[in-house]
PDB file of C-alpha atoms and ligand atoms in Angstrom:
ATOM      1  CA  MET A  14      85.410  19.332 161.660  1.00 66.00           C
ATOM      2  CA  SER A  15      88.017  21.448 159.895  1.00 81.00           C
ATOM      3  CA  GLY A  16      90.998  21.917 162.229  1.00 94.00           C
ATOM      4  CA  LYS A  17      93.630  19.480 163.332  1.00 95.00           C
ATOM      5  CA  ARG A  18      93.419  17.295 166.458  1.00 95.00           C
ATOM      6  CA  GLU A  19      94.715  19.163 169.499  1.00 94.00           C
ATOM      7  CA  ASP A  20      95.312  16.302 171.917  1.00 94.00           C
ATOM      8  CA  TYR A  21      98.136  14.632 170.001  1.00 97.00           C
ATOM      9  CA  LEU A  22     101.280  13.535 171.868  1.00 97.00           C
ATOM     10  CA  SER A  23     104.063  16.079 172.260  1.00 98.00           C
ATOM     11  CA  TRP A  24     107.530  15.004 171.077  1.00 98.00           C
ATOM     12  CA  ASP A  25     108.637  14.453 174.670  1.00 98.00           C
ATOM     13  CA  GLU A  26     105.535  12.391 175.506  1.00 98.00           C
ATOM     14  CA  TYR A  27     106.023  10.361 172.337  1.00 98.00           C
ATOM     15  CA  PHE A  28     109.689   9.557 172.907  1.00 98.00           C
ATOM     16  CA  MET A  29     109.417   8.934 176.643  1.00 98.00           C
ATOM     17  CA  GLY A  30     106.341   6.823 175.907  1.00 98.00           C
ATOM     18  CA  VAL A  31     108.341   4.748 173.412  1.00 98.00           C
ATOM     19  CA  ALA A  32     111.167   4.409 175.952  1.00 99.00           C
ATOM     20  CA  LYS A  33     108.738   3.192 178.610  1.00 98.00           C
ATOM     21  CA  LEU A  34     107.014   0.814 176.215  1.00 98.00           C
ATOM     22  CA  SER A  35     110.409  -0.608 175.363  1.00 98.00           C
ATOM     23  CA  GLY A  36     111.102  -1.044 179.095  1.00 98.00           C
ATOM     24  CA  MET A  37     108.018  -3.232 179.324  1.00 98.00           C
ATOM     25  CA  ARG A  38     110.003  -5.890 177.440  1.00 98.00           C
ATOM     26  CA  SER A  39     112.413  -6.183 180.368  1.00 98.00           C
ATOM     27  CA  LYS A  40     112.302  -9.387 182.447  1.00 98.00           C
ATOM     28  CA  ASP A  41     113.905  -7.660 185.449  1.00 98.00           C
ATOM     29  CA  PRO A  42     111.446  -8.186 188.307  1.00 98.00           C
ATOM     30  CA  ASN A  43     112.606  -5.095 190.188  1.00 98.00           C
ATOM     31  CA  THR A  44     113.480  -2.317 187.742  1.00 98.00           C
ATOM     32  CA  GLN A  45     112.468  -2.218 184.093  1.00 98.00           C
ATOM     33  CA  VAL A  46     114.381   0.417 182.137  1.00 99.00           C
ATOM     34  CA  GLY A  47     113.571   1.561 178.611  1.00 98.00           C
ATOM     35  CA  CYS A  48     115.496   3.829 176.288  1.00 99.00           C
ATOM     36  CA  CYS A  49     114.786   5.590 173.002  1.00 99.00           C
ATOM     37  CA  ILE A  50     117.471   7.392 170.986  1.00 99.00           C
ATOM     38  CA  VAL A  51     116.296  10.208 168.733  1.00 98.00           C
ATOM     39  CA  SER A  52     118.002  12.319 166.082  1.00 98.00           C
ATOM     40  CA  GLN A  53     118.175  16.102 166.300  1.00 98.00           C
ATOM     41  CA  ASP A  54     115.299  16.258 163.826  1.00 98.00           C
ATOM     42  CA  ASN A  55     113.098  13.973 165.946  1.00 98.00           C
ATOM     43  CA  LYS A  56     113.496  10.677 164.142  1.00 98.00           C
ATOM     44  CA  ILE A  57     113.694   7.536 166.279  1.00 98.00           C
ATOM     45  CA  LEU A  58     117.067   5.888 165.725  1.00 98.00           C
ATOM     46  CA  SER A  59     117.123   3.075 168.244  1.00 98.00           C
ATOM     47  CA  MET A  60     115.549   1.563 171.344  1.00 98.00           C
ATOM     48  CA  GLY A  61     116.624  -0.745 174.118  1.00 98.00           C
ATOM     49  CA  TYR A  62     115.768  -2.214 177.497  1.00 98.00           C
ATOM     50  CA  ASN A  63     117.683  -3.929 180.274  1.00 98.00           C
ATOM     51  CA  GLY A  64     118.241  -7.632 179.865  1.00 98.00           C
ATOM     52  CA  PHE A  65     120.793 -10.383 179.509  1.00 98.00           C
ATOM     53  CA  PRO A  66     122.971 -10.665 176.414  1.00 98.00           C
ATOM     54  CA  ILE A  67     121.983 -12.870 173.502  1.00 98.00           C
ATOM     55  CA  GLY A  68     122.517 -16.523 174.415  1.00 98.00           C
ATOM     56  CA  CYS A  69     122.206 -15.887 178.171  1.00 98.00           C
ATOM     57  CA  SER A  70     118.773 -17.285 178.962  1.00 98.00           C
ATOM     58  CA  ASP A  71     116.342 -15.142 180.957  1.00 97.00           C
ATOM     59  CA  ASP A  72     115.316 -18.373 182.661  1.00 98.00           C
ATOM     60  CA  ASP A  73     118.777 -19.642 183.575  1.00 98.00           C
ATOM     61  CA  PHE A  74     120.667 -16.511 184.592  1.00 98.00           C
ATOM     62  CA  PRO A  75     119.796 -14.949 187.964  1.00 98.00           C
ATOM     63  CA  TRP A  76     117.529 -11.936 188.502  1.00 98.00           C
ATOM     64  CA  ALA A  77     118.451 -11.650 192.190  1.00 98.00           C
ATOM     65  CA  ARG A  78     119.744  -8.350 193.576  1.00 98.00           C
ATOM     66  CA  GLU A  79     121.727 -10.000 196.355  1.00 98.00           C
ATOM     67  CA  GLY A  80     123.614 -13.219 196.820  1.00 97.00           C
ATOM     68  CA  ASP A  81     126.551 -14.716 198.710  1.00 97.00           C
ATOM     69  CA  ASP A  82     128.467 -14.442 195.481  1.00 98.00           C
ATOM     70  CA  SER A  83     128.070 -11.593 192.986  1.00 98.00           C
ATOM     71  CA  LEU A  84     127.877 -14.297 190.312  1.00 98.00           C
ATOM     72  CA  GLU A  85     124.454 -15.131 191.734  1.00 98.00           C
ATOM     73  CA  THR A  86     123.148 -11.624 191.029  1.00 98.00           C
ATOM     74  CA  LYS A  87     121.854  -9.965 187.883  1.00 98.00           C
ATOM     75  CA  TYR A  88     124.345  -7.107 188.094  1.00 98.00           C
ATOM     76  CA  VAL A  89     127.252  -8.938 186.546  1.00 98.00           C
ATOM     77  CA  TYR A  90     125.173 -10.131 183.582  1.00 98.00           C
ATOM     78  CA  SER A  91     122.554  -7.550 182.634  1.00 98.00           C
ATOM     79  CA  THR A  92     123.079  -5.206 179.727  1.00 98.00           C
ATOM     80  CA  HIS A  93     121.618  -1.809 180.496  1.00 98.00           C
ATOM     81  CA  SER A  94     118.915  -0.286 178.355  1.00 98.00           C
ATOM     82  CA  GLU A  95     121.063   2.618 177.163  1.00 98.00           C
ATOM     83  CA  LEU A  96     123.935   0.370 176.103  1.00 98.00           C
ATOM     84  CA  ASN A  97     121.510  -1.956 174.340  1.00 98.00           C
ATOM     85  CA  ALA A  98     119.979   1.007 172.501  1.00 98.00           C
ATOM     86  CA  ILE A  99     123.426   2.236 171.447  1.00 98.00           C
ATOM     87  CA  LEU A 100     124.483  -1.258 170.338  1.00 98.00           C
ATOM     88  CA  ASN A 101     121.167  -1.874 168.554  1.00 98.00           C
ATOM     89  CA  TYR A 102     121.793   1.101 166.263  1.00 98.00           C
ATOM     90  CA  ASN A 103     123.370   0.054 163.012  1.00 94.00           C
ATOM     91  CA  GLY A 104     122.869   3.217 161.037  1.00 95.00           C
ATOM     92  CA  GLY A 105     126.285   4.827 161.563  1.00 93.00           C
ATOM     93  CA  SER A 106     126.865   7.716 163.919  1.00 97.00           C
ATOM     94  CA  LEU A 107     124.773   8.758 166.916  1.00 98.00           C
ATOM     95  CA  ALA A 108     126.615  12.078 167.150  1.00 98.00           C
ATOM     96  CA  GLY A 109     124.312  14.876 168.284  1.00 98.00           C
ATOM     97  CA  ALA A 110     121.442  12.526 169.190  1.00 98.00           C
ATOM     98  CA  LYS A 111     119.103  12.778 172.188  1.00 98.00           C
ATOM     99  CA  LEU A 112     118.508   9.854 174.544  1.00 99.00           C
ATOM    100  CA  TYR A 113     115.238   9.347 176.430  1.00 99.00           C
ATOM    101  CA  VAL A 114     115.488   6.913 179.324  1.00 99.00           C
ATOM    102  CA  SER A 115     113.222   5.941 182.196  1.00 98.00           C
ATOM    103  CA  LEU A 116     116.094   5.771 184.748  1.00 98.00           C
ATOM    104  CA  PHE A 117     119.108   8.068 185.044  1.00 99.00           C
ATOM    105  CA  PRO A 118     122.076   6.396 183.305  1.00 99.00           C
ATOM    106  CA  CYS A 119     124.739   4.739 185.460  1.00 98.00           C
ATOM    107  CA  ASN A 120     128.427   5.567 185.075  1.00 98.00           C
ATOM    108  CA  GLU A 121     129.024   2.762 182.579  1.00 98.00           C
ATOM    109  CA  CYS A 122     126.154   3.902 180.385  1.00 99.00           C
ATOM    110  CA  ALA A 123     127.360   7.501 180.731  1.00 99.00           C
ATOM    111  CA  LYS A 124     130.713   6.464 179.277  1.00 99.00           C
ATOM    112  CA  ALA A 125     128.995   4.829 176.303  1.00 98.00           C
ATOM    113  CA  ILE A 126     126.671   7.821 175.832  1.00 99.00           C
ATOM    114  CA  ILE A 127     129.588  10.253 175.825  1.00 98.00           C
ATOM    115  CA  GLN A 128     131.704   8.142 173.501  1.00 98.00           C
ATOM    116  CA  ALA A 129     128.791   7.695 171.085  1.00 98.00           C
ATOM    117  CA  GLY A 130     128.530  11.488 170.780  1.00 98.00           C
ATOM    118  CA  ILE A 131     125.028  11.693 172.259  1.00 98.00           C
ATOM    119  CA  LYS A 132     124.492  15.254 173.438  1.00 98.00           C
ATOM    120  CA  GLU A 133     121.309  15.257 175.510  1.00 98.00           C
ATOM    121  CA  VAL A 134     119.770  12.882 178.046  1.00 99.00           C
ATOM    122  CA  ILE A 135     116.122  13.172 179.089  1.00 99.00           C
ATOM    123  CA  PHE A 136     115.414  10.956 182.079  1.00 99.00           C
ATOM    124  CA  GLU A 137     112.341  10.199 184.114  1.00 98.00           C
ATOM    125  CA  CYS A 138     113.415   8.634 187.412  1.00 98.00           C
ATOM    126  CA  ASP A 139     116.586   9.353 189.379  1.00 98.00           C
ATOM    127  CA  LYS A 140     116.113   6.926 192.257  1.00 98.00           C
ATOM    128  CA  TYR A 141     119.834   6.106 192.478  1.00 98.00           C
ATOM    129  CA  ALA A 142     120.954   9.763 192.520  1.00 98.00           C
ATOM    130  CA  ASP A 143     122.878   9.250 195.767  1.00 98.00           C
ATOM    131  CA  THR A 144     124.975   6.350 194.517  1.00 98.00           C
ATOM    132  CA  ALA A 145     128.597   6.753 193.445  1.00 98.00           C
ATOM    133  CA  SER A 146     127.623   5.415 190.034  1.00 98.00           C
ATOM    134  CA  VAL A 147     125.142   8.197 189.287  1.00 99.00           C
ATOM    135  CA  VAL A 148     127.282  10.909 190.907  1.00 99.00           C
ATOM    136  CA  ALA A 149     130.161   9.783 188.650  1.00 99.00           C
ATOM    137  CA  SER A 150     127.810   9.678 185.679  1.00 99.00           C
ATOM    138  CA  LYS A 151     126.785  13.321 186.206  1.00 99.00           C
ATOM    139  CA  LYS A 152     130.411  14.364 186.750  1.00 99.00           C
ATOM    140  CA  MET A 153     131.416  12.813 183.434  1.00 99.00           C
ATOM    141  CA  MET A 154     128.448  14.223 181.532  1.00 98.00           C
ATOM    142  CA  ASP A 155     129.102  17.704 182.971  1.00 98.00           C
ATOM    143  CA  ALA A 156     132.754  17.505 181.939  1.00 99.00           C
ATOM    144  CA  SER A 157     131.890  16.245 178.453  1.00 98.00           C
ATOM    145  CA  GLY A 158     129.120  18.705 177.701  1.00 98.00           C
ATOM    146  CA  VAL A 159     126.282  16.183 177.675  1.00 99.00           C
ATOM    147  CA  ARG A 160     123.172  18.023 178.849  1.00 98.00           C
ATOM    148  CA  TYR A 161     120.638  16.188 181.000  1.00 99.00           C
ATOM    149  CA  HIS A 162     117.255  17.149 182.363  1.00 98.00           C
ATOM    150  CA  ARG A 163     114.257  15.474 183.881  1.00 98.00           C
ATOM    151  CA  TYR A 164     111.282  14.688 181.673  1.00 98.00           C
ATOM    152  CA  GLN A 165     108.397  16.991 182.578  1.00 98.00           C
ATOM    153  CA  ARG A 166     105.500  14.692 183.316  1.00 97.00           C
ATOM    154  CA  THR A 167     102.177  15.678 181.851  1.00 97.00           C
ATOM    155  CA  ASN A 168     100.327  12.896 183.670  1.00 97.00           C
ATOM    156  CA  ARG A 169      98.546  12.042 180.461  1.00 96.00           C
ATOM    157  CA  GLU A 170      97.342   8.455 180.519  1.00 95.00           C
ATOM    158  CA  ILE A 171      97.308   6.527 177.307  1.00 94.00           C
ATOM    159  CA  GLN A 172      95.542   3.298 176.655  1.00 94.00           C
ATOM    160  CA  ILE A 173      96.599   0.869 173.979  1.00 94.00           C
ATOM    161  CA  GLN A 174      94.670  -2.276 173.314  1.00 97.00           C
ATOM    162  CA  LEU A 175      96.967  -5.130 172.304  1.00 96.00           C
TER     163      LEU A 175
HETATM  164  O1  LIG B   1     121.954   2.924 183.602  1.00 67.10           O
HETATM  165  C1  LIG B   1     121.240   1.967 183.953  1.00 67.10           C
HETATM  166  C2  LIG B   1     121.205   1.511 185.255  1.00 67.10           C
HETATM  167  C3  LIG B   1     120.526   0.363 185.540  1.00 67.10           C
HETATM  168  N1  LIG B   1     119.859  -0.302 184.572  1.00 67.10           N
HETATM  169  C4  LIG B   1     119.181  -1.558 184.896  1.00 67.10           C
HETATM  170  C5  LIG B   1     120.095  -2.647 185.396  1.00 67.10           C
HETATM  171  C6  LIG B   1     119.206  -3.470 186.271  1.00 67.10           C
HETATM  172  O2  LIG B   1     118.572  -4.460 185.445  1.00 67.10           O
HETATM  173  C7  LIG B   1     118.189  -2.464 186.781  1.00 67.10           C
HETATM  174  C8  LIG B   1     118.456  -1.990 188.181  1.00 67.10           C
HETATM  175  O3  LIG B   1     118.009  -2.952 189.082  1.00 67.10           O
HETATM  176  P1  LIG B   1     117.785  -2.632 190.634  1.00 67.10           P
HETATM  177  O4  LIG B   1     117.085  -3.843 191.167  1.00 67.10           O
HETATM  178  O5  LIG B   1     116.937  -1.388 190.737  1.00 67.10           O
HETATM  179  O6  LIG B   1     119.129  -2.405 191.246  1.00 67.10           O
HETATM  180  O7  LIG B   1     118.272  -1.334 185.944  1.00 67.10           O
HETATM  181  C9  LIG B   1     119.827   0.179 183.303  1.00 67.10           C
HETATM  182  O8  LIG B   1     119.197  -0.412 182.396  1.00 67.10           O
HETATM  183  N2  LIG B   1     120.494   1.334 183.026  1.00 67.10           N
HETATM  184 ZN1   ZN B   2     123.858   1.738 182.942  1.00 67.10          ZN
END
């Protein structure tokens, strides 16, 4: 055996894999979202997943999607994976970074992405593409010069024993 391994993960597989692994920490019963922010020279800067803010118990706050009162739903409490990843970074500037995420960012995350100076978004799923939130998100990213494209699945399966 003299040459290098050939079946190593590509950069995109690696970073989307890390984003999805991070999403597995989410307690959301319906949609788990994971995010991984990467520098231009392919160094992981931060990660995040969707969940409630510190001090807001996963067991006490609601995970429901619907309720008579919006206060009974998760939407008013959950912090999105992208915002968590941006807030988790304490190394200075994210200007020029790339963001891998398992779900297309909503309009609120798009605002944070743009303001943080992130320049590229690589997403996997776009299941809310028809919502005003995602349409607005794309409008803002287009206007601000944030590029976005879908992750090209390789269908590689990885197994990790934990
Ligand atoms: O940009 C986004 C958009 C949504 N999320 C999170 C917020 C929620 O926890 C789920 C969506 O739940 P549904 O039951 O599919 O409505 O996704 C996010 O992290 N980032
Ligand atoms: Zn969001």
